[in-house]
CSV table of C-alpha atoms and ligand atoms in Angstrom, one decimal:
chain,number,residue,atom,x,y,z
I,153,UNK,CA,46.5,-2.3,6.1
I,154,UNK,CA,43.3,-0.7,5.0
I,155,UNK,CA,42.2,2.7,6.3
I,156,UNK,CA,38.8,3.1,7.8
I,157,UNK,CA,36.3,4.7,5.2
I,158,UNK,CA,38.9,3.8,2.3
I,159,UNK,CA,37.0,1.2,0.4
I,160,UNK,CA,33.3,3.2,1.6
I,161,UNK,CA,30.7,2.4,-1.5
I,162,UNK,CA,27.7,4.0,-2.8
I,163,UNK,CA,25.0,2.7,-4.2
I,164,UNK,CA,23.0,4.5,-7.2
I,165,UNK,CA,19.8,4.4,-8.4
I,166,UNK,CA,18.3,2.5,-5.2
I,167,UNK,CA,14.5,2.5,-4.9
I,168,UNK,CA,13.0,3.0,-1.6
I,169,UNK,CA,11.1,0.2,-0.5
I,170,UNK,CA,9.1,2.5,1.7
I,171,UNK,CA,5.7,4.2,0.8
I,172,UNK,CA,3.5,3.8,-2.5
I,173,UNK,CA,6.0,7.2,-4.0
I,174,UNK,CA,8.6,4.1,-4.5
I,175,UNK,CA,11.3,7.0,-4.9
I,176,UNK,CA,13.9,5.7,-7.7
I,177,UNK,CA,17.1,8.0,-6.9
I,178,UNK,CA,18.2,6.9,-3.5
I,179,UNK,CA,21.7,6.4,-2.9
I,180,UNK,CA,22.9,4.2,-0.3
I,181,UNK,CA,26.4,4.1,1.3
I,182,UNK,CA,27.9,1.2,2.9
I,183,UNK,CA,31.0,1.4,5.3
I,184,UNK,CA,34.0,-1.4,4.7
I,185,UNK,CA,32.1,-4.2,6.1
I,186,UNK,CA,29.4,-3.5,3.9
I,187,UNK,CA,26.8,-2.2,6.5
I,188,UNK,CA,24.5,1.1,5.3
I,189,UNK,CA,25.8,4.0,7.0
I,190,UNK,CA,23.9,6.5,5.4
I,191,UNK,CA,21.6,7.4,2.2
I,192,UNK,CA,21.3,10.5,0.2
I,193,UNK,CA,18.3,12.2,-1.4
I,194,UNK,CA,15.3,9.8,0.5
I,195,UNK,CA,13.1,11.6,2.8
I,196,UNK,CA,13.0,11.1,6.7
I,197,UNK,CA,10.9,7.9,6.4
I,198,UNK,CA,13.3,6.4,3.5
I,199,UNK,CA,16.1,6.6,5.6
I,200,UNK,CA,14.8,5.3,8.8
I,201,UNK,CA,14.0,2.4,6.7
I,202,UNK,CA,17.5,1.8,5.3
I,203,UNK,CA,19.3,2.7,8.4
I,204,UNK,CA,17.3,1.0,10.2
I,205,UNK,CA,15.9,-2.1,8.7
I,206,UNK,CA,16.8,-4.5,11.0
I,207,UNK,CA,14.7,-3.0,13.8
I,208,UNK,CA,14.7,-3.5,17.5
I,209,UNK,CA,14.5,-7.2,17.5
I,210,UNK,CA,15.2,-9.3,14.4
I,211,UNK,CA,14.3,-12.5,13.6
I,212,UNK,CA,17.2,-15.2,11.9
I,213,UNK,CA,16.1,-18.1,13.0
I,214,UNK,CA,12.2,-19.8,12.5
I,215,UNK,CA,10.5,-20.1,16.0
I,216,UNK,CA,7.9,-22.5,17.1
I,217,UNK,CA,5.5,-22.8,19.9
I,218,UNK,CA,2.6,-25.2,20.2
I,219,UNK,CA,0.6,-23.3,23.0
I,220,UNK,CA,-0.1,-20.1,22.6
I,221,UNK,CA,0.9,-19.5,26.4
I,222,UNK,CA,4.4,-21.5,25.5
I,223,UNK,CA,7.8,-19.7,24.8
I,224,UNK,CA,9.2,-19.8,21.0
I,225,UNK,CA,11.2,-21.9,20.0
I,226,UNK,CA,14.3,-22.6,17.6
I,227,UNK,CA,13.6,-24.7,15.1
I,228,UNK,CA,15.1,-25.1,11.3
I,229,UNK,CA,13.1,-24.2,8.2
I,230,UNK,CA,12.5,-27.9,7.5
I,231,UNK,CA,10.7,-27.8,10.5
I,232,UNK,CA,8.6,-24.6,10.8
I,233,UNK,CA,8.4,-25.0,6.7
I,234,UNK,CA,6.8,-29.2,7.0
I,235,UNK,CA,4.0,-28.0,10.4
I,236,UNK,CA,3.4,-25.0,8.4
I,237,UNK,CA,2.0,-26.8,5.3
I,238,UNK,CA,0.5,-29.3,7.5
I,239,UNK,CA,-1.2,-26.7,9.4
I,240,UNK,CA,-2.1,-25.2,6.1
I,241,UNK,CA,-3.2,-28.8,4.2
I,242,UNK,CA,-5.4,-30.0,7.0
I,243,UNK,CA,-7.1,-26.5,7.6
I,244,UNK,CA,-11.1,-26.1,6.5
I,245,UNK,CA,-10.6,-22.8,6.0
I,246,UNK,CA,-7.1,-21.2,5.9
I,247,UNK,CA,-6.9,-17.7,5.6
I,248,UNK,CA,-3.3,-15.5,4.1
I,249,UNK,CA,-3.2,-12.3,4.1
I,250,UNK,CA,-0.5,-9.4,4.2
I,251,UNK,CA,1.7,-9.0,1.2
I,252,UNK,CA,2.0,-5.3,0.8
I,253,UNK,CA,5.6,-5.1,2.3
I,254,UNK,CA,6.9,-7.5,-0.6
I,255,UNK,CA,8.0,-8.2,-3.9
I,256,UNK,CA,5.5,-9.4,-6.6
I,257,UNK,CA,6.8,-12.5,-7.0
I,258,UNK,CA,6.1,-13.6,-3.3
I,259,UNK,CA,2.5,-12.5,-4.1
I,260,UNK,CA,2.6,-14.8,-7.4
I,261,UNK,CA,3.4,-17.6,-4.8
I,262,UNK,CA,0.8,-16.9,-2.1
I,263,UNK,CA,-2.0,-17.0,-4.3
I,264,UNK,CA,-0.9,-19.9,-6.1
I,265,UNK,CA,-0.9,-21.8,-2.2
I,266,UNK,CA,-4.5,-20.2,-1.5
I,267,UNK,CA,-5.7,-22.1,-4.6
I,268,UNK,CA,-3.7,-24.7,-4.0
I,269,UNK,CA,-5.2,-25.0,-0.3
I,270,UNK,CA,-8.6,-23.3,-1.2
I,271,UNK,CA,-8.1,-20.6,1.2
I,272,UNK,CA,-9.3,-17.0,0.9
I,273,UNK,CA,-6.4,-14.6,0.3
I,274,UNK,CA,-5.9,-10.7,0.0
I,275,UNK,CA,-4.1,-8.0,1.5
I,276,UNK,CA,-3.8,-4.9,3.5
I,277,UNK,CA,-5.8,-2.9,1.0
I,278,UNK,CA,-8.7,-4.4,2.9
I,279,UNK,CA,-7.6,-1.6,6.2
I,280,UNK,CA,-6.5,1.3,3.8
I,281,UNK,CA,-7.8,1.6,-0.4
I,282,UNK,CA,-9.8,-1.2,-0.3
I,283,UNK,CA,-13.2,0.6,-1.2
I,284,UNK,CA,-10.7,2.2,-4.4
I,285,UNK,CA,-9.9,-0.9,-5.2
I,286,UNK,CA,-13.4,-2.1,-5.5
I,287,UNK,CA,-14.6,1.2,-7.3
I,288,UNK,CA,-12.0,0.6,-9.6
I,289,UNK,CA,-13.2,-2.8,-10.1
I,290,UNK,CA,-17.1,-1.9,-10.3
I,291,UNK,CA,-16.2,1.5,-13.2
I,292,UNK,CA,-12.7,1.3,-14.0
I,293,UNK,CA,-11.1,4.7,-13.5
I,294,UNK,CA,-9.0,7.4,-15.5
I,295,UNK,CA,-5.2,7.4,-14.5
I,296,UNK,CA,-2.0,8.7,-15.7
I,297,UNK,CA,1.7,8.1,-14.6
I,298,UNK,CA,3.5,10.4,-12.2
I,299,UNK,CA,5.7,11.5,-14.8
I,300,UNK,CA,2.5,12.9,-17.0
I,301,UNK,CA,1.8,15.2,-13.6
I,302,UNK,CA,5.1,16.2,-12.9
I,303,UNK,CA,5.1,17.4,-16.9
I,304,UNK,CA,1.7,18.5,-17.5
I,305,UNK,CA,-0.3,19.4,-14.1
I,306,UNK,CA,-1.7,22.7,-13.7
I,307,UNK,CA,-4.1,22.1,-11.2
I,308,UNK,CA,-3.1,19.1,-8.1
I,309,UNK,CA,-6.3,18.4,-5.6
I,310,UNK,CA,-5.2,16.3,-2.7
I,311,UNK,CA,-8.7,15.2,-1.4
I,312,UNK,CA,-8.3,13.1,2.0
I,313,UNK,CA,-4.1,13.0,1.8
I,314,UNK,CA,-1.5,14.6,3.6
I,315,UNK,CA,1.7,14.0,1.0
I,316,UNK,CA,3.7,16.1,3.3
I,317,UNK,CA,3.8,13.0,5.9
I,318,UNK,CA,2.7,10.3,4.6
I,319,UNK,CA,4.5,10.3,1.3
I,320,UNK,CA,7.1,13.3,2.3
I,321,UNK,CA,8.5,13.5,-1.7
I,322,UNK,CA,5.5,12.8,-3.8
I,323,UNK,CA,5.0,16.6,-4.3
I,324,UNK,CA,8.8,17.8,-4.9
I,325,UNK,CA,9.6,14.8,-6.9
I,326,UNK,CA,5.8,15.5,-8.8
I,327,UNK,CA,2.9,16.8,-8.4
I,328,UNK,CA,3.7,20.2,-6.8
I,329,UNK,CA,7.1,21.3,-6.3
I,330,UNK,CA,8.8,19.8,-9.6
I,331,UNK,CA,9.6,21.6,-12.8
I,332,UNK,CA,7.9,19.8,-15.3
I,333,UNK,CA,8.3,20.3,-19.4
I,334,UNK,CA,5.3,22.2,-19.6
I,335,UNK,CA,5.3,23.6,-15.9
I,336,UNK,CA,9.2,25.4,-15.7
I,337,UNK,CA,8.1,27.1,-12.9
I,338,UNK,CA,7.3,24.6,-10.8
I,339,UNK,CA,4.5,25.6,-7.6
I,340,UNK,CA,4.0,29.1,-9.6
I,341,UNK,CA,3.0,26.8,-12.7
I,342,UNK,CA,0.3,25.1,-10.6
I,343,UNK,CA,-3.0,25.6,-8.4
I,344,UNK,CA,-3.2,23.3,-5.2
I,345,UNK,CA,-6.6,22.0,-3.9
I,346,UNK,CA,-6.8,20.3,-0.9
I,347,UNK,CA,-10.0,19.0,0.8
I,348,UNK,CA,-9.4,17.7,4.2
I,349,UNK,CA,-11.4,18.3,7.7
I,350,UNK,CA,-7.9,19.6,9.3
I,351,UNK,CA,-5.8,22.5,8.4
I,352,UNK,CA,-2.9,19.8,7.9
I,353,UNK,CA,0.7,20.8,6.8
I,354,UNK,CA,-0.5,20.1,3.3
I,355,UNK,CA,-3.5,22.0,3.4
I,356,UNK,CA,-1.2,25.0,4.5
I,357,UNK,CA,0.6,25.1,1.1
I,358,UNK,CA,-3.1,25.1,-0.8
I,359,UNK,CA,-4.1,28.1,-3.1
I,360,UNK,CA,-8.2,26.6,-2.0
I,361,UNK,CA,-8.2,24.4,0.8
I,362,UNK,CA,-11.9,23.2,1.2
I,363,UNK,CA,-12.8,21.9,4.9
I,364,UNK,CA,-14.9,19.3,4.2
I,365,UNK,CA,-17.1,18.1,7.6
I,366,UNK,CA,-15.9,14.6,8.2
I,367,UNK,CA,-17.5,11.9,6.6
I,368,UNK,CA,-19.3,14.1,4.2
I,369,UNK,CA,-17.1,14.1,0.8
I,370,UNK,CA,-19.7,12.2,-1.0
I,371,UNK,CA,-22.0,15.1,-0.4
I,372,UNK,CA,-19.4,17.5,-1.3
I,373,UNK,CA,-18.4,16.1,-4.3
I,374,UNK,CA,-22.0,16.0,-5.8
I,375,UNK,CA,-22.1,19.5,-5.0
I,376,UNK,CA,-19.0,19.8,-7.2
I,377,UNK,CA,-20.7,17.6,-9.9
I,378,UNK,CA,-23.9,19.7,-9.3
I,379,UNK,CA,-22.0,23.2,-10.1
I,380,UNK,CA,-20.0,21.6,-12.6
I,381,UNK,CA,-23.4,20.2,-14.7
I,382,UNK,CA,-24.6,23.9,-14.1
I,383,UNK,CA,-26.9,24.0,-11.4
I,384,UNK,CA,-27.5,26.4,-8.5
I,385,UNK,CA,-26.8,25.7,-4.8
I,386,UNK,CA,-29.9,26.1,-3.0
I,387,UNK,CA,-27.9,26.6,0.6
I,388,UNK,CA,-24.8,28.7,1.9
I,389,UNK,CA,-23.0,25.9,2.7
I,390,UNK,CA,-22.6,22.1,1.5
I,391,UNK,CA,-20.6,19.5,3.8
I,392,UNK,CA,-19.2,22.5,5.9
I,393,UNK,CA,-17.7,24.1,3.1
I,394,UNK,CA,-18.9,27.5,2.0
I,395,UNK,CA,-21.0,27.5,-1.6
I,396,UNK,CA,-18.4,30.9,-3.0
I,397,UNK,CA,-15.5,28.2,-2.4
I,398,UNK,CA,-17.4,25.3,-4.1
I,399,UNK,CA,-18.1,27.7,-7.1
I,400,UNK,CA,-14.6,29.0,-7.1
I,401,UNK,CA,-13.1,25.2,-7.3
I,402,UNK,CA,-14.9,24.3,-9.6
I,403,UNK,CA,-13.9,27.4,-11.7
I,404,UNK,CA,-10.3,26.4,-11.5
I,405,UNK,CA,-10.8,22.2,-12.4
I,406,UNK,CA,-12.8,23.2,-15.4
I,407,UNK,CA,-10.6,25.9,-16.7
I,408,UNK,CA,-7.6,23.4,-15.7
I,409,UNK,CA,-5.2,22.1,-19.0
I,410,UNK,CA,-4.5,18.9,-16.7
I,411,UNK,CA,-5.7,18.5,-13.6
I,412,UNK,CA,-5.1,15.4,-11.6
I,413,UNK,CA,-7.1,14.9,-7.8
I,414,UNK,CA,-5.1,12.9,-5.7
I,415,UNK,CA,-7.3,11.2,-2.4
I,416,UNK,CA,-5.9,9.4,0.3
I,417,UNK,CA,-7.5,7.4,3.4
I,418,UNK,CA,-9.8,10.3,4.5
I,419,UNK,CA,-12.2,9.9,1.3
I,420,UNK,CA,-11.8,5.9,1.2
I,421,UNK,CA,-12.2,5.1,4.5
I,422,UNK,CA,-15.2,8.5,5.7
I,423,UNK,CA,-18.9,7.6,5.4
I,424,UNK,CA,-19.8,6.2,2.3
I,425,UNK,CA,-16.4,4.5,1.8
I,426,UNK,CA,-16.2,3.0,-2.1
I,427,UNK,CA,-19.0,4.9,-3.0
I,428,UNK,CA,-17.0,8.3,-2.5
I,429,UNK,CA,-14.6,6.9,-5.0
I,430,UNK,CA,-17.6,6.0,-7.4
I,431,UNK,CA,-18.7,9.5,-7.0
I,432,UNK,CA,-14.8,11.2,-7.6
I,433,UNK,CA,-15.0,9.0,-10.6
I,434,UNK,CA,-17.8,10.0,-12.0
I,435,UNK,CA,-16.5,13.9,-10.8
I,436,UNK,CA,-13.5,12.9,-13.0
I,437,UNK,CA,-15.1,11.8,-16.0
I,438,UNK,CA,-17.5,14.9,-16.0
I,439,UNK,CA,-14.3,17.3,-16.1
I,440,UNK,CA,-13.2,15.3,-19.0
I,441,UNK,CA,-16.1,17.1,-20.7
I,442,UNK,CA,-14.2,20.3,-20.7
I,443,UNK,CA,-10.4,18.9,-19.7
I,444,UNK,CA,-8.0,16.5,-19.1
I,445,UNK,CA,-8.5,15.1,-15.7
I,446,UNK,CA,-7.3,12.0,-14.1
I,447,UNK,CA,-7.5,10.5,-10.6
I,448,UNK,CA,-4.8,8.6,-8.3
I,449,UNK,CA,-4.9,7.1,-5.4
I,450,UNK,CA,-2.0,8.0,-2.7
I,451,UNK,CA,-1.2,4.0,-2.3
I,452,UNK,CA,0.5,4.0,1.2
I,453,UNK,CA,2.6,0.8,1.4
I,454,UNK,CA,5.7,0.2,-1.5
I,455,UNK,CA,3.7,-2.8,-3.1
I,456,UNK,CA,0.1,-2.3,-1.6
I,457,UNK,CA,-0.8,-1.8,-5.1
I,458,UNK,CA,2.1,-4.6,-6.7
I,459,UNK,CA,-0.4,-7.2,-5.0
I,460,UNK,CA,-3.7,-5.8,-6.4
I,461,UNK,CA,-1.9,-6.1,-9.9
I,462,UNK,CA,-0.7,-9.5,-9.5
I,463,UNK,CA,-4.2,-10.7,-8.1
I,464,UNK,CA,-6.1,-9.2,-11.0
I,465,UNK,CA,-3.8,-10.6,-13.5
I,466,UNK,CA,-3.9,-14.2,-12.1
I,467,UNK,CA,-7.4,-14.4,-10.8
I,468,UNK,CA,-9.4,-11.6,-12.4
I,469,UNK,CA,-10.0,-9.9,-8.8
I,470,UNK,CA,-7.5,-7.2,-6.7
I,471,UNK,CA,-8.0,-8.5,-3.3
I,472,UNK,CA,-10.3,-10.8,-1.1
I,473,UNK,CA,-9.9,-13.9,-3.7
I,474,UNK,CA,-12.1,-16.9,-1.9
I,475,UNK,CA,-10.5,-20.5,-3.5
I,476,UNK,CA,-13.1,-22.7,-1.2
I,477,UNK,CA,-15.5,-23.5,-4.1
I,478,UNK,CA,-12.2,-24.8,-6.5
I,479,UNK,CA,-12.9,-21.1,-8.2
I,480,UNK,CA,-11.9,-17.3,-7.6
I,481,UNK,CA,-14.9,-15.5,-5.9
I,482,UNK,CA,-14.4,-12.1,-5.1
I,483,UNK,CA,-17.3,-10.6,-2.9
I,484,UNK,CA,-16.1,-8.4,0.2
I,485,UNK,CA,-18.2,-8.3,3.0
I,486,UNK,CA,-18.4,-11.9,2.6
I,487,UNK,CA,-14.9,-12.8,1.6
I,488,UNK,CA,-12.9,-10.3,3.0
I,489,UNK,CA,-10.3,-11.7,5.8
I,490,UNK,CA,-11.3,-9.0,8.8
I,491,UNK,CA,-15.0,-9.6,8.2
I,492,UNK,CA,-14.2,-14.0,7.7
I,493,UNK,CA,-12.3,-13.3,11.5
I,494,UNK,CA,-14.9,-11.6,13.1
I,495,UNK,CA,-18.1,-14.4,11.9
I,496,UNK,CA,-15.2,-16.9,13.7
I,497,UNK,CA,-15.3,-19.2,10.9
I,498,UNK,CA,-11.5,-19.8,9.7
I,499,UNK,CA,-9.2,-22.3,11.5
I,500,UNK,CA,-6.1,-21.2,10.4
I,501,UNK,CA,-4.3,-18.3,9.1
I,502,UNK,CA,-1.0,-17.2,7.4
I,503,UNK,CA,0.4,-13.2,7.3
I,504,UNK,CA,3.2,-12.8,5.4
I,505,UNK,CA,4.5,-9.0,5.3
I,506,UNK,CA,2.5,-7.0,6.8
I,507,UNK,CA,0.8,-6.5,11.1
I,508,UNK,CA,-2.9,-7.3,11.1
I,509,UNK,CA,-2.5,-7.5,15.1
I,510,UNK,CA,-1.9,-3.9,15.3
I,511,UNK,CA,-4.6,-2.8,12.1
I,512,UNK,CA,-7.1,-4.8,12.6
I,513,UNK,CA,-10.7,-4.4,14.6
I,514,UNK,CA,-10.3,-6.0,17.8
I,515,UNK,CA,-12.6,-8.6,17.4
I,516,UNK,CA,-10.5,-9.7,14.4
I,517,UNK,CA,-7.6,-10.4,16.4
I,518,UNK,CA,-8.9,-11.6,19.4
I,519,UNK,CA,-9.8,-14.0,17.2
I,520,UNK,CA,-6.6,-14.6,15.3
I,521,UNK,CA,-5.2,-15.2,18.8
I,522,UNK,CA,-7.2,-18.7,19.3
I,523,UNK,CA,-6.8,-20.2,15.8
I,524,UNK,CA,-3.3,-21.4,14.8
I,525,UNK,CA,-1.1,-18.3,13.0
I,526,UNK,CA,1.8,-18.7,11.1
I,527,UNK,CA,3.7,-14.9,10.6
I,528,UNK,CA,6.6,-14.8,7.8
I,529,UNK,CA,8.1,-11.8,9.4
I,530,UNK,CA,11.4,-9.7,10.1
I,531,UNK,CA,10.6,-8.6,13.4
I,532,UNK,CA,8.8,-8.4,16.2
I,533,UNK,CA,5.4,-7.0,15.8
I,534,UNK,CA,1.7,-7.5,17.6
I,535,UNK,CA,1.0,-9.8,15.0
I,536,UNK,CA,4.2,-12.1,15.8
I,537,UNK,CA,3.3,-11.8,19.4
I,538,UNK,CA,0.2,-13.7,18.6
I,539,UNK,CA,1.7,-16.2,16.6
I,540,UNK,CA,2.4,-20.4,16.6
I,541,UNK,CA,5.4,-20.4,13.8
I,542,UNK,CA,7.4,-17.4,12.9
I,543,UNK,CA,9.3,-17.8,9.9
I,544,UNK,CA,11.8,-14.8,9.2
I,545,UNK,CA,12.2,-13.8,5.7
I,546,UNK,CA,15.2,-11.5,3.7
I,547,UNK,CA,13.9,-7.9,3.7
I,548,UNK,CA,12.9,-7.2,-0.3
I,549,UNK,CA,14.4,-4.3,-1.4
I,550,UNK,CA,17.4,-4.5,0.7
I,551,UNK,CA,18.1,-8.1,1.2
I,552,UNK,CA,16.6,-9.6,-2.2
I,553,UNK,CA,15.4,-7.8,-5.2
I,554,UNK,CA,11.9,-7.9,-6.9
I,555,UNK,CA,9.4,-5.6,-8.7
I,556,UNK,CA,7.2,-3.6,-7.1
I,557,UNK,CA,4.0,-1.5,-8.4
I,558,UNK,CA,4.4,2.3,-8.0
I,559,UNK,CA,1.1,4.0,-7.0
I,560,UNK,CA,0.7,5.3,-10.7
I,561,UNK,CA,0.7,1.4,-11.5
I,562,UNK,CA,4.2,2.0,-13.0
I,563,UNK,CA,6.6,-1.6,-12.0
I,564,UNK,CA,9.9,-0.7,-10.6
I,565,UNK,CA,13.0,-3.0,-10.3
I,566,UNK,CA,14.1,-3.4,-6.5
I,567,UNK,CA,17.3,-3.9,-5.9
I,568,UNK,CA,19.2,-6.1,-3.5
I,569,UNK,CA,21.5,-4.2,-1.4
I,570,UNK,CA,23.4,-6.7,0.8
I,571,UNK,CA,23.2,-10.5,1.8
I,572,UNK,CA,20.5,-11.4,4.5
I,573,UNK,CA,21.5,-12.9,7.7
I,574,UNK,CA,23.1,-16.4,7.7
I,575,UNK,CA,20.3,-19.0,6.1
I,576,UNK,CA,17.6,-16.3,5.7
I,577,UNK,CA,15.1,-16.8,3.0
I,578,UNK,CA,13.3,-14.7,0.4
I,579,UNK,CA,9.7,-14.5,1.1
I,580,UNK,CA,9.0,-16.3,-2.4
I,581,UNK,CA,11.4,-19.0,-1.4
I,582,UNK,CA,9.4,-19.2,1.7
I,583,UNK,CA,6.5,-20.0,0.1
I,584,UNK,CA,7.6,-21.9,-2.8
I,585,UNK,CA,8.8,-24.2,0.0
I,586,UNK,CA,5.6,-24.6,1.8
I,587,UNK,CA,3.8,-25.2,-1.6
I,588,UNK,CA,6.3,-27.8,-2.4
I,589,UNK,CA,5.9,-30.0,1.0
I,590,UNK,CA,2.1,-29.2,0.4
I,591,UNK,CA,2.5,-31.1,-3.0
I,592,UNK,CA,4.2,-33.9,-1.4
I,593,UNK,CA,1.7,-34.1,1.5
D,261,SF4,S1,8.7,9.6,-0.3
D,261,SF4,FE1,8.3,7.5,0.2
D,261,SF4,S2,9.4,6.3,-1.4
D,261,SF4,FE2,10.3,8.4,-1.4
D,261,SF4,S3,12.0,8.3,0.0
D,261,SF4,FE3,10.2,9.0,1.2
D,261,SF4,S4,9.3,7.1,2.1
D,261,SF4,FE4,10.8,6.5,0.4
């Protein structure tokens, strides 16, 4: 007879399919019957997620309603998979959207079924980095890999990002914390800058912390770039910040040997949105006149930035990819899925990975409400609640492996931890199946 704990495993080398950090070291142990019982070296966030993966309320087995008003329910993947594609096949214009929860390949097969269908596809980036993305699109941008900052960087700015909850071990595993080959010492080897309206726990550890008025970091960083090119400021104070601290910044990035600026949310998503990250572009390429300066975005979601890849390599465009002419168009604003719900004009839509019904304007789901909505989804979330079909997919990174794209645009293997539940598909299996009966349709 076996004692308890006698044949306990551990699991090396597990990434964390969590936030855009995609943390590579995580072990994960698993009790006799092969169930996670704990992890070691993942942050508070990381191990929520493995502990708790399977969430309140799981889905196992597809669910079906025809009336919105109707209870779910069980039906077989045949089923859910065959009025899934027929939903999809007879729509004008399907929408599917999501994918920043999942592996790279899934995203391969989604936008293979937008063309296929001539739908309009793209993904969360749209509620979050969306204006980087398209900056980056418009100007290209100067970036480095984690590893070069944890090595090299003497001076971190986290402009609009608070690493200390949203991505817990980005700066001990780093940007500011970790001993690098040219920075031994760690935080003593490095200046922190951190612009941000709030005196957030991040901006607590910063040597400058620069309290930017809300919605005004465009104006701030043309100050910056003003100073930097060598002109005066003409007023005590630009965006709320004083003019001494501007100077002083300023002082530090040029003199910097590396110097990497971090931004989050707050600068993509204030006033001006993508044309803040034009402007911190431009800010970047004018320290390069004097140093070596690069510029990340804090990605939020594991493969947020895994689906931007994939869409760029297979359709020339990150996100917002329009397959209704029999060609990729890529024009937000026009084909962007939250502006496309709230004009009304698509009849059906797919989210795979991902909960537009709790992100999105209210006018956007409203609308996603009347039209038919098919959610490949684990759990229950406001988007399922809205839903026609659920189909529940294996959780990638637990249940099935992948790659995902690190925020530094570095792919990292994710590994497959432990089987799904009985019958439970991969995500790419998911749609490889609705692309088939599409086919034979
Ligand atoms: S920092 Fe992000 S990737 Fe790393 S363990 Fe925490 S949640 Fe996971």
């Amino acid at each position: 007879m076996k004692m308890k704990g006698e044949t306990m495993k551990e699991i090396k080398n597990v990434v964390c399919p969590f936030c855009g950090t995609l943390c590579d070291d995580i072990v994960i142990i698993l009790d006799d019957d092969g169930h996670i019982v704990g992890t070691r070296h993942a942050c508070r966030i990381g191990n929520a997620k493995f502990m708790h993966f399977e969430g309140a309320v799981r889905y196992t087995e597809p669910l079906m309603r025809e009336n919105k008003k109707d209870d779910f329910k069980k039906v077989d993947y045949d089923t859910a998979i065959e009025e899934t594609a027929r939903l999809l096949a007879e729509s004008t214009l399907p929408l599917i959207y999501g994918f920043s929860a999942t592996e790279c390949h899934a995203h391969a097969c989604g936008i293979e079924l937008a063309e296929l269908i001539g739908g309009i596809v793209s993904n969360t980036a749209e509620v979050c980095h969306g204006p980087s993305v398209w900056a980056l699109q418009d100007v290209g941008y100067p970036i480095c890999t984690l590893g070069e900052v944890k090595n090299r960087a003497d001076v971190v700015i986290f402009w609009g990002s608070n690493p200390m909850h949203a991505h817990p071990r980005h700066m001990s595993r780093y940007s500011i914390f970790a001993r690098g080959f040219f920075r031994e010492r760690g935080r003593e080897d490095r200046t922190l800058i951190v612009v941000d309206p709030r005196e957030t726990d991040t901006a607590k550890l910063a040597d400058i912390h620069l309290q930017v008025e809300p919605h005004k970091d465009y104006e701030l960083v043309s100050a910056m770039r003003a100073v930097l090119k060598g002109f005066e400021l003409q007023v005590d104070k630009v965006a709320g910040v004083p003019a001494d601290l501007i100077y002083e910044a300023v002082e530090v990035c040029k003199n910097a040997q590396f110097g990497e600026l971090f931004f989050g949310m707050g600068m993509t998503q204030s006033g001006c949105k993508h044309r803040n990250i034009d402007n911190a572009i431009q800010l970047v390429i004018d320290l390069n006149a004097y140093t070596k300066f690069g510029l990340m975005p804090m990605r939020g979601h594991y493969n947020v930035n895994g689906f931007n890849q994939v869409c760029t390599w297979i359709t020339g465009f990150p996100l917002c990819v329009d397959f209704s002419r029999g060609y990729p168009r890529f024009n937000p604003g026009d084909t962007s899925i939250t502006d496309i719900l709230m004009r009304g004009e698509a009849d059906v839509m797919l989210n795979i990975a991902s909960d537009p019904g709790a992100h999105f304007p209210q006018k956007a789901v409203d609308y996603m409400a009347k039209i038919p909505l098919i959610c490949i989804e684990p759990h229950n979330s406001a988007t399922a609640e809205i839903s026609n079909i659920i189909l529940p997919p294996a959780i990638a990174g637990v249940e099935t492996d992948g790659t995902a794209y690190r925020m530094d645009g570095v792919p990292v293997h994710l590994k497959k931890i432990m089987d799904p539940p009985d019958g439970v598909l991969p995500d790419r299996e998911i749609l490889e199946r609705i692309i088939k009966k599409i086919r034979e349709m």
